[in-house]
Coordinates of C-alpha atoms and ligand atoms in Angstrom, one line a residue:
M954 CA 53.0 26.3 36.4
I955 CA 55.1 24.2 36.1
P956 CA 58.0 24.1 39.4
A957 CA 61.5 25.2 39.1
L958 CA 62.9 21.9 38.8
L959 CA 61.3 20.2 35.8
R960 CA 61.9 23.1 33.0
P961 CA 65.0 22.8 32.5
L962 CA 65.0 19.2 32.1
A963 CA 61.2 19.7 30.3
A964 CA 63.3 22.0 27.7
L965 CA 66.1 19.4 26.7
A966 CA 63.8 16.9 26.0
A967 CA 62.3 18.9 24.2
A968 CA 65.3 19.8 22.4
S969 CA 65.9 16.4 22.1
V970 CA 62.9 16.0 20.0
D971 CA 62.4 19.3 18.4
P972 CA 63.7 22.9 19.6
E973 CA 60.9 24.6 19.8
A974 CA 58.6 22.5 21.6
D975 CA 56.5 23.1 24.0
V976 CA 57.4 23.5 27.4
D977 CA 54.0 24.8 29.0
A978 CA 52.4 22.1 27.7
L979 CA 53.7 20.3 30.6
V980 CA 51.0 20.6 32.9
P981 CA 49.7 19.8 36.7
T982 CA 47.5 16.5 36.9
N983 CA 44.6 15.9 39.7
N984 CA 44.8 12.3 40.0
P985 CA 47.7 11.1 41.0
A986 CA 47.4 8.1 38.9
H987 CA 48.2 9.9 36.0
G988 CA 51.5 11.5 38.1
D989 CA 52.1 15.1 39.3
Y990 CA 52.9 16.7 36.1
Q991 CA 51.5 15.2 32.5
W992 CA 52.9 16.0 29.2
N993 CA 51.4 15.5 26.8
F994 CA 53.1 17.2 24.0
A995 CA 54.2 13.5 22.4
F996 CA 50.8 13.9 20.3
R997 CA 51.5 17.1 19.1
M998 CA 54.5 16.3 17.9
A999 CA 54.5 12.9 16.3
K1000 CA 51.2 14.3 14.2
A1001 CA 54.5 16.9 12.7
R1002 CA 56.8 14.2 12.7
R1003 CA 54.8 11.4 11.6
E1004 CA 55.5 8.9 14.7
N1005 CA 53.5 6.9 16.8
P1006 CA 53.0 9.3 19.7
R1007 CA 53.7 6.5 22.5
A1008 CA 57.0 5.9 20.9
L1009 CA 58.0 9.4 20.8
A1010 CA 56.6 9.6 24.5
E1011 CA 59.1 6.3 24.7
R1012 CA 62.3 8.8 23.3
L1013 CA 61.7 11.4 26.2
V1014 CA 61.6 9.3 29.3
P1015 CA 65.2 8.7 30.1
C1016 CA 65.2 13.2 29.6
F1017 CA 63.9 12.1 33.1
A1018 CA 64.2 9.3 35.2
G1019 CA 66.8 9.4 37.0
Q1020 CA 67.5 13.2 37.6
P1021 CA 67.0 14.4 40.5
G1022 CA 64.0 14.8 41.5
V1023 CA 62.0 12.7 39.8
G1024 CA 61.0 9.9 41.4
K1025 CA 59.3 8.3 38.2
A1026 CA 58.9 9.4 34.9
E1027 CA 56.9 6.8 32.5
V1028 CA 54.7 6.7 29.4
A1029 CA 50.6 5.9 29.8
G1030 CA 48.0 5.4 27.0
P1031 CA 48.8 6.8 23.7
G1032 CA 51.3 8.5 24.3
F1033 CA 51.2 10.9 28.0
L1034 CA 54.3 11.1 29.6
N1035 CA 53.5 10.5 33.5
L1036 CA 56.0 12.6 35.9
H1037 CA 56.5 11.6 39.7
L1038 CA 57.9 14.5 41.6
D1039 CA 60.4 12.1 44.3
D1040 CA 59.1 12.2 47.8
V1041 CA 62.2 12.4 49.6
W1042 CA 62.6 16.0 47.4
L1043 CA 60.0 17.0 47.5
A1044 CA 59.4 17.1 51.3
R1045 CA 63.1 18.9 51.1
T1046 CA 61.4 21.3 49.5
L1047 CA 58.8 22.7 51.1
V1048 CA 61.1 22.5 54.4
A1049 CA 63.1 25.0 52.7
Q1050 CA 59.7 27.2 50.8
A1051 CA 59.5 27.0 54.9
A1052 CA 61.8 29.2 55.5
D1053 CA 62.4 30.9 53.0
P1054 CA 59.7 34.3 53.7
Q1055 CA 58.4 35.0 50.2
F1056 CA 57.1 31.1 50.3
G1057 CA 59.5 30.3 47.3
L1058 CA 58.4 32.6 45.4
V1059 CA 60.8 33.5 41.9
Q1060 CA 61.8 37.4 42.4
S1061 CA 61.0 38.2 38.7
G1062 CA 60.6 41.8 40.2
A1063 CA 63.7 42.3 41.4
E1064 CA 65.7 45.6 40.5
K1065 CA 61.7 46.4 38.6
L1066 CA 59.3 49.0 39.6
A1067 CA 55.4 49.2 39.7
I1068 CA 53.0 51.2 39.7
I1069 CA 49.7 50.4 41.0
D1070 CA 46.6 52.9 40.5
F1071 CA 43.9 51.9 42.5
S1072 CA 40.7 53.0 44.2
S1073 CA 40.5 55.8 42.7
P1074 CA 37.8 57.6 44.2
N1075 CA 36.1 61.0 42.8
V1076 CA 35.9 63.8 45.3
A1077 CA 32.8 64.8 47.6
K1078 CA 31.0 61.8 46.7
R1079 CA 31.1 58.3 48.4
M1080 CA 33.1 55.7 47.3
H1081 CA 31.0 53.0 45.9
V1082 CA 30.9 49.8 45.9
G1083 CA 33.7 50.0 42.7
H1084 CA 35.8 52.0 44.8
M1085 CA 36.0 49.2 47.1
R1086 CA 36.6 46.5 44.6
S1087 CA 39.3 48.3 43.1
T1088 CA 40.3 49.4 45.9
H1089 CA 40.4 45.4 47.2
L1090 CA 42.1 44.3 44.1
G1091 CA 44.3 47.1 44.1
H1092 CA 46.4 46.6 47.7
V1093 CA 46.3 42.3 47.0
L1094 CA 47.9 43.3 43.2
S1095 CA 50.0 45.4 45.6
L1096 CA 51.2 42.4 48.2
M1097 CA 51.1 40.0 45.1
H1098 CA 53.7 42.4 43.6
R1099 CA 55.6 43.1 46.4
A1100 CA 56.4 39.0 47.2
A1101 CA 57.9 38.3 44.1
G1102 CA 60.7 41.5 44.6
W1103 CA 59.0 44.1 43.1
T1104 CA 59.2 47.9 44.5
V1105 CA 55.5 49.1 44.8
I1106 CA 54.4 52.7 44.4
G1107 CA 50.5 52.3 45.0
D1108 CA 49.0 55.8 43.7
N1109 CA 45.4 56.7 44.3
H1110 CA 44.8 58.4 41.9
I1111 CA 41.6 61.0 43.3
G1112 CA 39.1 62.3 40.3
D1113 CA 40.3 66.6 42.7
W1114 CA 39.3 68.2 39.7
G1115 CA 37.3 69.4 36.6
T1116 CA 33.9 70.6 35.8
P1117 CA 32.4 68.5 38.8
F1118 CA 33.8 72.2 41.3
G1119 CA 32.2 74.5 39.1
K1120 CA 28.7 72.3 39.8
L1121 CA 29.4 72.0 43.4
I1122 CA 30.6 75.9 44.0
V1123 CA 27.8 77.0 42.3
A1124 CA 25.7 74.4 45.0
W1125 CA 26.9 75.4 47.5
D1126 CA 26.4 78.7 47.0
H1127 CA 22.5 78.1 46.5
W1128 CA 21.5 75.3 49.0
R1129 CA 23.8 74.2 51.6
D1130 CA 22.5 73.1 55.0
Q1131 CA 25.7 73.7 57.1
A1132 CA 25.0 71.3 59.5
A1133 CA 24.8 68.8 57.8
Y1134 CA 27.2 69.3 55.9
D1135 CA 28.6 69.7 59.8
A1136 CA 27.1 66.6 61.1
D1137 CA 28.4 64.6 57.4
P1138 CA 30.6 65.8 54.7
V1139 CA 30.7 64.1 51.5
G1140 CA 26.7 63.3 52.4
E1141 CA 25.9 67.2 51.8
L1142 CA 28.0 67.5 49.3
E1143 CA 26.9 64.5 47.6
R1144 CA 23.6 65.5 47.9
L1145 CA 24.2 69.3 46.4
Y1146 CA 26.6 67.7 43.5
V1147 CA 23.0 65.8 42.8
L1148 CA 20.7 69.0 43.7
F1149 CA 22.7 70.3 40.6
G1150 CA 21.8 68.0 38.5
E1151 CA 18.7 68.1 39.0
K1152 CA 18.1 72.1 38.8
S1153 CA 20.3 72.6 35.8
A1154 CA 18.6 70.1 34.2
A1155 CA 16.1 73.0 32.7
K1156 CA 17.7 73.6 28.9
E1157 CA 16.5 76.9 29.6
G1158 CA 16.0 79.3 31.9
A1159 CA 17.3 79.0 35.1
G1160 CA 19.0 76.0 34.3
V1161 CA 20.6 78.0 30.8
H1162 CA 22.2 80.0 33.9
L1163 CA 23.0 77.9 36.6
A1164 CA 25.2 75.4 33.3
D1165 CA 27.0 78.8 33.3
R1166 CA 27.7 79.9 36.1
A1167 CA 29.1 76.4 37.0
R1168 CA 31.1 76.8 33.9
D1169 CA 32.8 80.2 35.0
E1170 CA 33.3 79.0 38.5
T1171 CA 35.5 75.6 37.1
A1172 CA 37.3 78.3 35.1
K1173 CA 37.9 80.5 38.5
L1174 CA 39.1 77.7 39.7
Q1175 CA 41.7 76.6 36.9
R1176 CA 42.7 80.1 36.9
G1177 CA 43.6 79.8 40.6
D1178 CA 41.5 81.7 41.9
P1179 CA 41.8 81.7 46.3
R1180 CA 37.5 81.2 47.2
N1181 CA 37.3 78.8 45.1
T1182 CA 40.7 77.0 45.8
A1183 CA 39.9 77.3 49.2
L1184 CA 36.6 75.2 49.0
W1185 CA 38.0 73.0 46.6
E1186 CA 40.9 72.8 49.3
Q1187 CA 37.5 72.2 51.8
F1188 CA 35.7 69.5 49.7
R1189 CA 38.4 67.3 49.0
R1190 CA 40.1 67.4 52.8
A1191 CA 36.9 66.5 54.0
S1192 CA 36.1 63.5 51.2
L1193 CA 39.7 62.6 52.1
A1194 CA 39.4 61.9 55.7
E1195 CA 36.1 60.2 54.9
Y1196 CA 38.4 57.4 52.4
E1197 CA 40.7 57.1 54.3
T1198 CA 38.5 55.8 57.6
V1199 CA 37.5 53.3 55.2
Y1200 CA 41.3 52.4 53.8
A1201 CA 41.9 52.5 58.3
R1202 CA 39.8 49.4 58.9
M1203 CA 41.0 47.7 55.5
G1204 CA 44.5 48.0 56.3
V1205 CA 44.9 49.9 53.0
R1206 CA 47.9 52.3 52.7
F1207 CA 49.2 53.8 49.4
E1208 CA 52.6 55.3 48.8
E1209 CA 51.2 58.3 46.8
V1210 CA 47.7 60.2 46.3
L1211 CA 48.2 62.1 43.2
G1212 CA 45.0 63.4 41.8
E1213 CA 43.6 64.2 38.7
S1214 CA 43.9 68.0 39.9
A1215 CA 48.3 67.3 39.5
Y1216 CA 48.4 66.3 36.5
G1217 CA 46.0 69.6 35.4
G1218 CA 48.3 72.0 35.3
M1219 CA 49.8 70.2 33.1
T1220 CA 48.0 68.9 29.8
D1221 CA 48.6 72.5 28.1
E1222 CA 52.0 71.2 27.5
I1223 CA 51.6 67.4 26.8
V1224 CA 48.5 68.7 24.3
A1225 CA 51.8 71.0 23.2
A1226 CA 54.1 68.6 23.1
L1227 CA 52.3 65.5 21.5
L1228 CA 51.3 68.4 18.3
A1229 CA 55.0 69.5 18.2
E1230 CA 55.6 65.2 18.0
G1231 CA 53.6 64.6 15.7
V1232 CA 51.9 62.6 17.5
A1233 CA 48.6 64.2 17.8
E1234 CA 47.0 67.0 15.2
A1235 CA 44.6 69.7 14.8
S1236 CA 41.6 69.0 13.8
D1237 CA 38.0 71.3 13.4
G1238 CA 39.2 73.2 16.5
A1239 CA 39.7 69.8 18.6
V1240 CA 43.2 68.6 19.1
I1241 CA 43.2 64.2 18.6
V1242 CA 45.4 61.3 17.7
R1243 CA 44.6 59.4 15.3
L1244 CA 44.5 55.0 15.8
G1245 CA 43.6 53.4 12.6
D1246 CA 39.8 53.9 12.0
Q1247 CA 39.1 55.0 15.7
V1248 CA 40.0 58.6 16.8
S1249 CA 41.3 59.4 20.4
V1250 CA 40.1 63.5 21.7
V1251 CA 42.9 64.7 23.5
R1252 CA 41.8 68.5 23.7
K1253 CA 38.0 69.3 23.2
K1254 CA 37.3 72.3 20.7
D1255 CA 35.9 74.3 23.8
G1256 CA 39.9 73.8 25.0
A1257 CA 39.3 71.7 27.5
A1258 CA 41.8 69.0 28.2
T1259 CA 40.2 64.9 28.6
Y1260 CA 40.5 62.7 30.8
T1261 CA 43.1 61.7 27.9
A1262 CA 44.9 64.0 28.0
T1263 CA 45.3 63.4 32.0
D1264 CA 46.4 59.8 32.2
L1265 CA 49.3 61.4 29.3
A1266 CA 49.6 63.8 31.4
C1267 CA 49.9 61.6 34.5
V1268 CA 51.9 58.5 32.6
R1269 CA 54.6 61.3 31.8
Y1270 CA 55.2 62.0 35.1
R1271 CA 55.6 58.9 36.6
V1272 CA 58.0 58.0 34.0
Q1273 CA 59.9 60.9 35.0
R1274 CA 59.5 60.2 38.5
W1275 CA 59.6 56.6 39.0
S1276 CA 60.7 54.5 35.6
P1277 CA 58.4 51.4 36.4
A1278 CA 58.3 48.6 34.1
K1279 CA 55.1 48.1 34.7
M1280 CA 51.8 50.3 35.7
V1281 CA 48.6 48.2 36.1
Y1282 CA 45.0 50.5 36.0
V1283 CA 42.6 49.2 38.8
T1284 CA 39.0 49.9 37.6
D1285 CA 35.8 48.7 36.2
A1286 CA 35.4 46.8 32.7
R1287 CA 33.5 50.4 31.7
Q1288 CA 36.7 52.2 31.8
H1289 CA 38.3 50.1 28.7
Q1290 CA 37.7 51.8 25.9
H1291 CA 39.2 54.0 27.5
F1292 CA 42.1 52.6 29.0
M1293 CA 42.8 50.9 25.5
T1294 CA 43.1 54.1 23.8
F1295 CA 45.2 55.9 25.7
F1296 CA 47.3 52.8 26.3
A1297 CA 47.4 53.2 22.0
V1298 CA 48.0 56.7 22.1
A1299 CA 50.6 56.7 25.0
A1300 CA 52.8 53.4 23.1
R1301 CA 52.9 56.0 19.7
W1302 CA 54.2 58.4 21.8
N1303 CA 56.7 56.5 23.0
V1304 CA 55.7 55.1 27.4
A1305 CA 58.0 51.8 26.9
A1306 CA 56.8 51.1 30.7
E1307 CA 54.3 47.5 30.5
L1308 CA 50.8 49.1 30.9
V1309 CA 47.6 47.1 31.7
H1310 CA 43.9 47.5 33.1
M1311 CA 42.6 45.7 35.4
G1312 CA 39.3 45.7 34.7
F1313 CA 36.2 44.7 36.5
G1314 CA 32.7 43.7 36.8
M1315 CA 29.9 45.3 38.8
L1316 CA 28.5 44.2 42.3
K1317 CA 25.6 44.1 42.8
L1318 CA 23.8 45.1 45.8
P1319 CA 21.2 43.0 47.1
D1320 CA 17.6 44.3 47.0
G1321 CA 16.9 47.6 49.4
T1322 CA 19.3 46.6 52.3
M1323 CA 21.5 48.8 51.9
S1324 CA 21.0 50.8 48.0
T1325 CA 20.0 54.4 48.9
R1326 CA 18.4 56.5 46.5
K1327 CA 20.6 56.5 43.6
G1328 CA 21.5 52.5 43.5
N1329 CA 25.0 51.3 44.5
V1330 CA 25.8 54.2 46.7
I1331 CA 26.2 53.0 50.7
R1332 CA 28.5 53.6 53.3
L1333 CA 30.7 52.1 53.1
V1334 CA 32.2 52.6 56.5
E1335 CA 28.6 51.2 57.4
L1336 CA 28.4 48.0 54.9
L1337 CA 31.9 47.4 57.3
D1338 CA 30.1 47.4 60.1
E1339 CA 27.3 45.4 59.3
A1340 CA 29.3 42.8 58.2
V1341 CA 31.4 42.6 61.9
A1342 CA 28.1 42.8 63.7
R1343 CA 26.8 39.5 61.3
A1344 CA 29.9 37.8 61.9
R1345 CA 29.9 39.3 65.2
A1346 CA 26.9 37.2 65.9
I1347 CA 28.4 33.9 64.5
V1348 CA 31.1 34.4 67.0
D1349 CA 29.0 34.6 69.6
E1350 CA 26.8 31.7 68.9
K1351 CA 30.5 29.5 67.9
S1352 CA 32.5 30.1 70.2
G1353 CA 31.4 31.6 73.2
S1354 CA 33.5 30.8 75.9
L1355 CA 36.7 33.0 74.4
D1356 CA 36.5 36.7 75.8
E1357 CA 35.1 39.3 75.1
A1358 CA 37.9 41.2 73.4
E1359 CA 38.8 38.1 71.4
R1360 CA 35.2 37.9 69.9
A1361 CA 35.7 41.8 69.4
L1362 CA 39.1 41.2 67.3
I1363 CA 38.0 37.9 65.6
A1364 CA 34.2 39.0 64.1
E1365 CA 36.4 42.3 62.6
A1366 CA 38.9 40.0 61.3
V1367 CA 36.2 38.0 59.6
G1368 CA 33.9 40.4 58.6
V1369 CA 36.2 43.0 57.0
G1370 CA 38.0 39.9 55.6
A1371 CA 34.0 38.4 53.9
V1372 CA 33.9 41.4 53.1
R1373 CA 36.4 41.9 51.2
Y1374 CA 37.4 38.2 50.1
Q1375 CA 34.2 38.1 48.1
D1376 CA 36.0 40.9 45.5
L1377 CA 38.8 39.2 45.3
V1378 CA 37.6 35.2 44.8
Q1379 CA 35.9 36.0 41.6
S1380 CA 37.8 36.1 38.5
P1381 CA 37.3 40.4 38.2
S1382 CA 35.7 40.6 35.1
T1383 CA 32.4 38.8 36.4
D1384 CA 30.0 40.9 37.9
I1385 CA 29.2 40.2 41.4
T1386 CA 25.6 40.0 43.5
F1387 CA 26.6 40.8 47.2
D1388 CA 25.3 37.5 49.2
W1389 CA 25.8 38.0 53.1
D1390 CA 25.3 34.1 53.0
R1391 CA 28.0 32.8 51.0
M1392 CA 30.3 35.7 52.3
L1393 CA 30.0 34.5 55.8
A1394 CA 29.5 31.0 55.1
M1395 CA 31.7 28.5 57.5
D1396 CA 32.0 26.0 54.8
G1397 CA 32.8 26.5 50.9
N1398 CA 35.0 29.4 49.7
S1399 CA 34.9 31.6 51.5
A1400 CA 36.7 33.9 53.9
P1401 CA 35.8 32.8 56.4
Y1402 CA 36.7 29.1 55.8
L1403 CA 40.7 29.6 55.3
L1404 CA 40.4 31.9 58.3
Y1405 CA 38.9 28.7 60.2
S1406 CA 41.3 26.4 58.2
R1407 CA 44.2 28.3 59.9
A1408 CA 42.6 28.0 63.2
R1409 CA 42.7 24.4 62.9
A1410 CA 46.2 24.7 62.0
A1411 CA 46.9 27.2 65.4
S1412 CA 45.1 24.5 68.0
L1413 CA 46.5 22.1 66.5
L1414 CA 50.2 22.9 67.1
R1415 CA 49.1 24.4 70.1
K1416 CA 48.3 21.5 71.4
A1417 CA 51.5 20.1 70.3
A1418 CA 53.4 22.2 72.2
A1419 CA 51.1 22.3 75.8
A1420 CA 52.0 17.9 75.1
G1421 CA 55.5 18.9 75.3
Y1422 CA 56.4 18.1 71.2
V1423 CA 58.5 20.4 69.7
P1424 CA 58.2 20.3 65.7
D1425 CA 61.3 19.7 63.9
L1426 CA 60.6 20.3 60.1
A1427 CA 63.7 18.2 59.4
A1428 CA 61.3 15.4 60.4
L1429 CA 59.5 15.6 57.5
T1430 CA 59.3 12.5 55.3
L1431 CA 56.0 11.9 52.9
E1432 CA 53.9 8.8 53.4
H1433 CA 50.2 8.4 53.2
P1434 CA 48.2 10.1 50.0
K1435 CA 46.8 12.7 52.0
E1436 CA 49.9 14.1 52.7
R1437 CA 51.2 13.6 49.5
E1438 CA 48.3 16.1 48.3
L1439 CA 48.5 18.6 50.9
A1440 CA 52.2 18.5 50.5
L1441 CA 51.6 18.9 46.7
C1442 CA 49.4 22.0 47.1
M1443 CA 52.3 23.8 49.1
L1444 CA 53.9 23.1 46.4
R1445 CA 52.2 24.5 43.1
F1446 CA 50.9 27.7 45.3
P1447 CA 53.5 30.0 44.7
E1448 CA 53.5 28.6 41.1
A1449 CA 49.4 30.0 41.1
V1450 CA 50.9 33.6 42.0
E1451 CA 53.5 33.4 39.4
S1452 CA 50.8 32.7 37.2
A1453 CA 47.7 34.9 38.9
L1454 CA 50.7 38.2 38.6
R1455 CA 51.2 36.8 34.9
A1456 CA 47.6 37.3 34.4
T1457 CA 46.8 40.4 36.5
A1458 CA 44.3 37.7 38.5
P1459 CA 44.3 37.9 42.0
N1460 CA 41.8 35.2 42.3
L1461 CA 44.1 32.4 41.4
V1462 CA 45.7 33.5 44.4
A1463 CA 42.6 33.3 46.1
E1464 CA 41.3 29.5 44.7
A1465 CA 45.1 28.3 45.4
T1466 CA 44.2 29.2 49.1
Y1467 CA 41.4 27.3 49.0
R1468 CA 42.4 24.3 47.7
L1469 CA 45.3 24.6 49.8
C1470 CA 43.1 25.3 53.2
E1471 CA 41.2 22.1 51.7
A1472 CA 44.0 19.7 50.9
F1473 CA 45.0 20.8 55.1
N1474 CA 41.3 19.9 55.8
R1475 CA 41.8 16.3 54.3
F1476 CA 44.7 15.8 55.8
Y1477 CA 43.0 17.2 59.4
Y1478 CA 40.3 14.9 59.6
E1479 CA 42.2 11.9 57.6
L1480 CA 45.1 11.2 59.7
P1481 CA 45.2 11.2 63.1
V1482 CA 48.8 13.9 64.3
L1483 CA 49.3 13.6 68.0
T1484 CA 48.0 10.2 68.7
G1485 CA 49.2 9.8 64.9
Q1486 CA 52.2 7.0 67.0
E1487 CA 55.3 6.3 64.8
R1488 CA 54.3 9.5 62.2
L1489 CA 53.7 11.9 64.9
A1490 CA 56.5 14.0 64.4
S1491 CA 56.3 13.7 60.2
R1492 CA 52.5 14.8 60.3
L1493 CA 53.9 17.8 63.1
A1494 CA 55.9 19.5 60.8
L1495 CA 54.2 19.0 57.9
T1496 CA 51.5 20.9 60.2
C1497 CA 54.4 23.4 60.6
V1498 CA 55.4 23.7 57.6
A1499 CA 51.0 24.4 56.0
D1500 CA 50.4 26.5 58.7
R1501 CA 52.9 29.0 58.0
L1502 CA 52.3 28.9 54.1
I1503 CA 48.9 29.6 54.9
V1504 CA 49.4 32.6 57.2
R1505 CA 51.7 33.5 54.3
A1506 CA 49.0 32.6 51.8
L1507 CA 45.5 34.6 53.9
R1508 CA 48.4 37.9 54.4
L1509 CA 48.7 38.1 50.7
L1510 CA 44.9 38.2 50.0
G1511 CA 44.7 40.9 53.2
L1512 CA 43.2 38.7 55.2
T1513 CA 43.8 38.6 59.1
P1514 CA 44.9 35.3 60.4
L1515 CA 43.2 34.5 63.1
D1516 CA 44.9 31.7 66.7
R1517 CA 41.5 31.4 67.6
M1518 CA 38.3 31.2 66.2
Ligands
LIG200 N1 38.8 58.3 39.4 C1 38.4 57.0 38.6 C2 37.0 56.4 38.6 O1 36.0 56.9 39.9 C3 39.0 56.1 38.1 C4 40.6 57.0 37.6 C5 41.3 56.0 37.2 N2 42.8 56.0 36.8 C6 43.2 56.8 36.1 N3 44.6 56.3 35.8 N4 42.3 56.9 35.3 O2 36.4 56.0 37.9

């Protein structure tokens, strides 16, 4: 990504030698000796045109040199074009960025609506770590889209329909422990569900009988039988109440909670429409859609609608209700194949919205500590409590002088933030192993490190205020390399958010925030601010601008900025 300033210049320069030239070959550099941005496009061009790359790069220089914002344009080595931004322009741009609530982020989503389908746990089961990851990633995706001007509908597509309910009803009638249910409804429902699985596993006798009964109960529920509907509602309500405590704790809200049950009644009509429109065909008692050499089943032989049929009903509902430009589905990567086929069917069915599946890897728990009999199932509330308790121990040790209430507040922000950040920081597709030490480390790419960096900026600004200094952003100038390095990092932050949006990759925002905090810390350690003599006003302005951007970056990641740590 390059700043908006350079794009038109680069386009013009490219056009002067080749109208098809690739502006995106202009990239940020990490070594200031190579300028702030470098273009190696001359090499490719030169080859095609059988020209000397250096000579070609030299011809491009005048397109940049002397333009507002460009400090210096020069050719290096065999044909690199190095661009240095003008320091006055850079300082002015940062001040403007600080005044903009969206920190200069291009409003690419203005007038557009995105639906983020995330969290989506399955009723009567505990939310597992996969749903936690979906919750974190989906929440941050929503925040990122909003920052870029999108209207966002966060939709919790809970699994609240289908065969599990027939099984649960049968298990409820046979084996429920009412006291256990009253104490921990979801725990008891989960136990019943697992128990049903065990008892019905037998391929003969009682096992068959149970399976048949479950099928009947599911059918009754789907026909609207009052008792089964009441039980279903009760299970659903109890589960949502438990999820809600987790969401509240994590500051996550949904615009809509429409689970699979909302679409259950629509699937027959959808299948009929697919058949009538020639998208689907009957095949051996089932209804399928042919996709090249693949087949997607929308209705099974036994008449049951598939997961794909539900998602097709859902997509049609969303298109009619919201006309979204984009829909992002956040689930674990094992559902990738489902989404690829479903998207292909949707495209065949003329769904015009951009459909994106963000599939993420597994979060593995450290052995023993938090896993139950089912391995990956934990109570998320307990996990958050443990994170906060661990954070509290660190706060007590490091910040003993703060009062009780503030320490509790810090521990909550650090603990919950650490759990959340570990889900964001890795590239979504990689598997991650839960690691308390890394998550809560004060150094390295962790939530505590980011929060601490901000607290440090806030503390410096407090000290300045106490000493009677009033920050004046107009005083910002960039002279020292460390000031400039921080400035460039800030300039690049919105570029990183744009890339993250394009790639549906919140980890790019995490990475940019980490680099921003690192640059701020290097500036803070190496340069005196309040005792900086003639640089005081400018460095105070830089701190102020950096503080504002770090606060926004933290919020974008769903973290709670702290004034003190
Ligand atoms: N409930 C599903 C699960 O737990 C995720 C649903 C994702 N959203 C969708 N529209 N299919 O795996």
